PDB file of C-alpha atoms in Angstrom:
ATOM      1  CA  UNK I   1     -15.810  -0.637  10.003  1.00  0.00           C
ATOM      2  CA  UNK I   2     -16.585  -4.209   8.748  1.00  0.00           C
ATOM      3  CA  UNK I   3     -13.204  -6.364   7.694  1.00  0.00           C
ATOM      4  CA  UNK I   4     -12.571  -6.298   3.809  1.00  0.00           C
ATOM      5  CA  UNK I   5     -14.031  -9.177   1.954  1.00  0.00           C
ATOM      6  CA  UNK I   6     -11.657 -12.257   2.209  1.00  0.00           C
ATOM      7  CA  UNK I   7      -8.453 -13.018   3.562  1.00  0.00           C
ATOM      8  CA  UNK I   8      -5.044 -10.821   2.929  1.00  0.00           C
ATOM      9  CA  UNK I   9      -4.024 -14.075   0.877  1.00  0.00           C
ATOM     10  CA  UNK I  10      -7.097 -13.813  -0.875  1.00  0.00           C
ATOM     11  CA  UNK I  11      -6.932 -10.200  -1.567  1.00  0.00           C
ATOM     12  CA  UNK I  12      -3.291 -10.991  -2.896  1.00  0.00           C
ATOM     13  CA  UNK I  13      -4.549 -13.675  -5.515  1.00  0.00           C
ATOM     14  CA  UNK I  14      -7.301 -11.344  -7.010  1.00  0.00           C
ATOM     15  CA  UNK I  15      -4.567  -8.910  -7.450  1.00  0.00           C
ATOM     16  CA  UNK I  16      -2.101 -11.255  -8.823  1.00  0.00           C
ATOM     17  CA  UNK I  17      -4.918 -12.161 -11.227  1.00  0.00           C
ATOM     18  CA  UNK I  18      -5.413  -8.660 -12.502  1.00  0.00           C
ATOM     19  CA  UNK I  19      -1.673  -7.880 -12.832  1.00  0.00           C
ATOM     20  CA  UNK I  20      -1.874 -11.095 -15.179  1.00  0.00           C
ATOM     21  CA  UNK I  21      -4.762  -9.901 -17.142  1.00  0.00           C
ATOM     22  CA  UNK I  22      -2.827  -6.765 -17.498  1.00  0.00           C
ATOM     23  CA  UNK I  23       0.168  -8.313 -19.350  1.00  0.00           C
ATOM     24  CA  UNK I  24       3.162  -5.789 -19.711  1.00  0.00           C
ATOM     25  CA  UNK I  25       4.896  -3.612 -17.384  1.00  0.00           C
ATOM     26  CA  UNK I  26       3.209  -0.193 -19.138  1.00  0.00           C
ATOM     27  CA  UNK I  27       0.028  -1.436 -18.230  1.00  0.00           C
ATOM     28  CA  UNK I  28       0.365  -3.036 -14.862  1.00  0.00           C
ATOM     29  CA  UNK I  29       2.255   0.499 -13.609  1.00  0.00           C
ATOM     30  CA  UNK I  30      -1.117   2.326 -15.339  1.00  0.00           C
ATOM     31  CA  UNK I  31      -2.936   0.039 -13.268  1.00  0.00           C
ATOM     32  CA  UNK I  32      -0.976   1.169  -9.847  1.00  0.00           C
ATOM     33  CA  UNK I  33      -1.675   4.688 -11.170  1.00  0.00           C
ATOM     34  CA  UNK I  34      -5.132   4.390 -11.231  1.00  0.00           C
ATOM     35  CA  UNK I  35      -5.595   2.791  -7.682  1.00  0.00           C
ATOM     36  CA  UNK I  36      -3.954   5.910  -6.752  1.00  0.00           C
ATOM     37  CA  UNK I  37      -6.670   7.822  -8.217  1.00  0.00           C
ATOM     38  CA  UNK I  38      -9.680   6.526  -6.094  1.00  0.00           C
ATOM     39  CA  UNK I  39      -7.694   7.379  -2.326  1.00  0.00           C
ATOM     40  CA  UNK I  40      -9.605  10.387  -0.594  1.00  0.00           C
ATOM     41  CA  UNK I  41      -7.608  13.282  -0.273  1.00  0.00           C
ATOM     42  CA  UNK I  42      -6.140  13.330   2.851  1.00  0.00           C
ATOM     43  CA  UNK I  43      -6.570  16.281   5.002  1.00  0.00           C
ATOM     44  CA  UNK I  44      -4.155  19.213   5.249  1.00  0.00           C
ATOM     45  CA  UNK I  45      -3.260  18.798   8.893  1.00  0.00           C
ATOM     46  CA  UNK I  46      -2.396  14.710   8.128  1.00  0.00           C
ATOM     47  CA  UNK I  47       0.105  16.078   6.001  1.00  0.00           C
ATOM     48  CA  UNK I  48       2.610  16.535   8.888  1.00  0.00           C
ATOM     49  CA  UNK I  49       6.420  15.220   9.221  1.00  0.00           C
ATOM     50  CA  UNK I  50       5.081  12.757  11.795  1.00  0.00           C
ATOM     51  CA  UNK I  51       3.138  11.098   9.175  1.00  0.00           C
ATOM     52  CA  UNK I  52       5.526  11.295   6.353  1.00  0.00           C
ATOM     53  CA  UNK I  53       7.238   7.876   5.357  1.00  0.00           C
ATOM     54  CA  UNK I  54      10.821   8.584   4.946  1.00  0.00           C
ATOM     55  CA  UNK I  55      13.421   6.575   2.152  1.00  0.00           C
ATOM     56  CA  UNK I  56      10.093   7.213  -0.426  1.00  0.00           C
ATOM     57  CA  UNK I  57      11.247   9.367  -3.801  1.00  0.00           C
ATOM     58  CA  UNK I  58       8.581  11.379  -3.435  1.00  0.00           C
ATOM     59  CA  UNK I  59       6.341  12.809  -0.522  1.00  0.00           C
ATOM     60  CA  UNK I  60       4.146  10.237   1.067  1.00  0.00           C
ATOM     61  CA  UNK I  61       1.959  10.622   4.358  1.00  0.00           C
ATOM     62  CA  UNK I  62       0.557   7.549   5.735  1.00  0.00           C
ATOM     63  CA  UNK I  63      -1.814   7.635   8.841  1.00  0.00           C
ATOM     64  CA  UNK I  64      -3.201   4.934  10.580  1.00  0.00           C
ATOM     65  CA  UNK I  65      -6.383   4.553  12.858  1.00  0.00           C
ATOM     66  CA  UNK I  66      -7.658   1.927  14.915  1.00  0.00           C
ATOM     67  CA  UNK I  67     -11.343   0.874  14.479  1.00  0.00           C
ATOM     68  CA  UNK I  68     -12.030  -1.824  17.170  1.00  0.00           C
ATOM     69  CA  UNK I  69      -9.834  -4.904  16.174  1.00  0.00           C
ATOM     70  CA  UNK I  70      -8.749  -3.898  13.432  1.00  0.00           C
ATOM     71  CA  UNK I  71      -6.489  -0.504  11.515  1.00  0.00           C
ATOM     72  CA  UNK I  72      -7.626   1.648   8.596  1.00  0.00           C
ATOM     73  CA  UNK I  73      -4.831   3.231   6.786  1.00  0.00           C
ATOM     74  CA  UNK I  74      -5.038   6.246   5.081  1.00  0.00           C
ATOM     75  CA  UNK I  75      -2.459   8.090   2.924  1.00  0.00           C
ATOM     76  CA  UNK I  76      -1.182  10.548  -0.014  1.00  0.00           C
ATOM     77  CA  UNK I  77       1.592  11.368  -1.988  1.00  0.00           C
ATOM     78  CA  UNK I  78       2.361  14.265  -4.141  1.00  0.00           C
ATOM     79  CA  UNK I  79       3.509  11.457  -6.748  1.00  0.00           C
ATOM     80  CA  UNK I  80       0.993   9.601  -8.962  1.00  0.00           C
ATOM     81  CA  UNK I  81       3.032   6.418  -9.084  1.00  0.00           C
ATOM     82  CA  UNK I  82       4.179   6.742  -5.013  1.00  0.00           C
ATOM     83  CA  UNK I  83       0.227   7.404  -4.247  1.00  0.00           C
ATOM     84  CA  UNK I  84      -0.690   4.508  -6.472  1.00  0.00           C
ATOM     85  CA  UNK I  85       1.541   2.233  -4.935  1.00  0.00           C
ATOM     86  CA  UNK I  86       0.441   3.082  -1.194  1.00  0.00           C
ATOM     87  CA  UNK I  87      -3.414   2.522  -2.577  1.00  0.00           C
ATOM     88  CA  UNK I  88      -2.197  -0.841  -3.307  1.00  0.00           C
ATOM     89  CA  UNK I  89      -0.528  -1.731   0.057  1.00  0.00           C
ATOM     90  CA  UNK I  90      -3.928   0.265   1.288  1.00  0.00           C
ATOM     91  CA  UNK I  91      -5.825  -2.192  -0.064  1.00  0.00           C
ATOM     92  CA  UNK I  92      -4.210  -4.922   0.952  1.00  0.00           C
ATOM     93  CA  UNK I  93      -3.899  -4.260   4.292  1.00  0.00           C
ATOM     94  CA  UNK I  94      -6.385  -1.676   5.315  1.00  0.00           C
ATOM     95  CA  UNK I  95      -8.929  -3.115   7.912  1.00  0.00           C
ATOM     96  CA  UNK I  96      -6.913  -5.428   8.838  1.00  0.00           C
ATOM     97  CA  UNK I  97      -6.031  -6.704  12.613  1.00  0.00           C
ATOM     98  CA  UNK I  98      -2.953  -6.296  13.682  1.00  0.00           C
ATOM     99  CA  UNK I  99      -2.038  -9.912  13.757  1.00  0.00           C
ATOM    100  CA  UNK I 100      -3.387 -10.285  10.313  1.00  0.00           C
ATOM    101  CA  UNK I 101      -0.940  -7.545   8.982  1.00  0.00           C
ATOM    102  CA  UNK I 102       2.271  -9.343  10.989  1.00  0.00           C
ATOM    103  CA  UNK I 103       1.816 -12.674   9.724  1.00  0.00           C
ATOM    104  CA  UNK I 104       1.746 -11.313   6.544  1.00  0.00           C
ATOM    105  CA  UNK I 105       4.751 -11.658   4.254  1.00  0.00           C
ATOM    106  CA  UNK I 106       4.470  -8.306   2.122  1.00  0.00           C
ATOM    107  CA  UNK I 107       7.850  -9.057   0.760  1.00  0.00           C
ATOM    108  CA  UNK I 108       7.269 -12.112  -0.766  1.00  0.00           C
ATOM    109  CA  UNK I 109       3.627 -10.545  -2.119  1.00  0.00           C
ATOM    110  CA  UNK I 110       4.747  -7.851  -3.898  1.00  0.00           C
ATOM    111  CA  UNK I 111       7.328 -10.223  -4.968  1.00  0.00           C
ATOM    112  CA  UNK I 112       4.507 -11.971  -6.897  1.00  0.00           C
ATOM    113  CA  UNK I 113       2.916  -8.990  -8.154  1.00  0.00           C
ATOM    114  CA  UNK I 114       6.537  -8.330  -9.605  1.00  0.00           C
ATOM    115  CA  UNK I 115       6.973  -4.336  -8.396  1.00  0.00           C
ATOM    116  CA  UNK I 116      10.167  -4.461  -6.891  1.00  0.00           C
ATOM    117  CA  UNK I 117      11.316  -5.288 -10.362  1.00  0.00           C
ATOM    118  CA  UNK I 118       9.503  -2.830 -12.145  1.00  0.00           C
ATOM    119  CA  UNK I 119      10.295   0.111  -9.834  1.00  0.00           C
ATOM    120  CA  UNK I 120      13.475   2.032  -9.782  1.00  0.00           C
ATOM    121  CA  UNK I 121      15.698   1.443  -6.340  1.00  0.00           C
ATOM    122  CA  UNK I 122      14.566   4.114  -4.903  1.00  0.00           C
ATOM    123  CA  UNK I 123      10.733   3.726  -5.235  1.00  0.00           C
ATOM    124  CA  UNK I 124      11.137  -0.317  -4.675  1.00  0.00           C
ATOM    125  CA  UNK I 125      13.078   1.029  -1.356  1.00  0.00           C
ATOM    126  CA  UNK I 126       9.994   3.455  -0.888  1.00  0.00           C
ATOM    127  CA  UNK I 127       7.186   0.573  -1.277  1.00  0.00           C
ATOM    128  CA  UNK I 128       9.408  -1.201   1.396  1.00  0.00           C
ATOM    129  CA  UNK I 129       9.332   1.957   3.758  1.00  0.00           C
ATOM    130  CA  UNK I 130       5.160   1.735   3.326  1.00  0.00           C
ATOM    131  CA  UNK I 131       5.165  -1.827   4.473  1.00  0.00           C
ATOM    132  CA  UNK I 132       7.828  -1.046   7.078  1.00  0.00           C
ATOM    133  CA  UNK I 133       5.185   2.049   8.200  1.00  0.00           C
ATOM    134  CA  UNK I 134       1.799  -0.273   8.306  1.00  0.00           C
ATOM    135  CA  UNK I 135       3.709  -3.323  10.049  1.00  0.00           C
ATOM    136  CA  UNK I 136       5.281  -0.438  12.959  1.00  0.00           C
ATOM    137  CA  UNK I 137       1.479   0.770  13.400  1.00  0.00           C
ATOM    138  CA  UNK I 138       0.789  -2.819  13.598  1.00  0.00           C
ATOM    139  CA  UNK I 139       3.062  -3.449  16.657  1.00  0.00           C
ATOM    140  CA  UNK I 140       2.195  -0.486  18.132  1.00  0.00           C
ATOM    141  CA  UNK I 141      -1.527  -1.411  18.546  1.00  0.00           C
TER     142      UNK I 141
END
């Protein structure tokens, strides 16, 4: 698998600069929504406890692989807006290496994009359980 185009900074910006274009909250969340949309459907037999991310409000399996130097994340949710918002952390840090994914500050990123706010506790504390879920596959390697 070849790295994603750019840098996870990078990557961040463009985002940034769509969740700008988008203006209000309605349409930024639609946006999330959508990203959730284009994941492949994960298998049936990924959709085990081991791969479920607890503290989310709804259902969400995240599974990682390693391809050479670097992890590919994939993941589902029986949620629209929990599946969106783990495409969005997919694309941010899917293909990544390892060290790429712990030097990165997800808090203060999605503090840019502004979800925390926009998400209830419980689905802000979910998005945090994703990142917490990526950066534990990314010690593990």
């Amino acid at each position: 698998m070849t790295a994603p185009p750019g840098t996870l900074d990078a990557t961040l910006a463009e985002l940034v600069e769509e969740f700008d274009l988008l203006g209000d909250w309605e349409g930024r969340i639609e946006y999330v929504i959508d990203l959730g949309k284009g994941l492949a459907p994960l298998p049936d037999e990924a959709r085990v406890e081991a791969n479920k991310v607890p503290g989310c409000a709804a259902q969400v399996w995240l599974v990682s692989r390693r391809d050479g130097d670097r992890l590919t994340f994939h993941a589902d949710s029986d949620s629209a807006l929990s599946k969106g918002n783990v495409a969005l952390l997919l694309k941010l840090y899917s293909g990544r290496t390892p060290a790429e994914i712990l030097a990165f500050d997800a808090r203060a990123a999605l503090d840019r994009l502004g979800l925390p706010q926009a998400l209830t506790r419980q689905r802000a504390n979910g998005l945090n359980s994703m990142v917490g879920r990526i950066r534990a596959a990314a010690l593990a390697d």
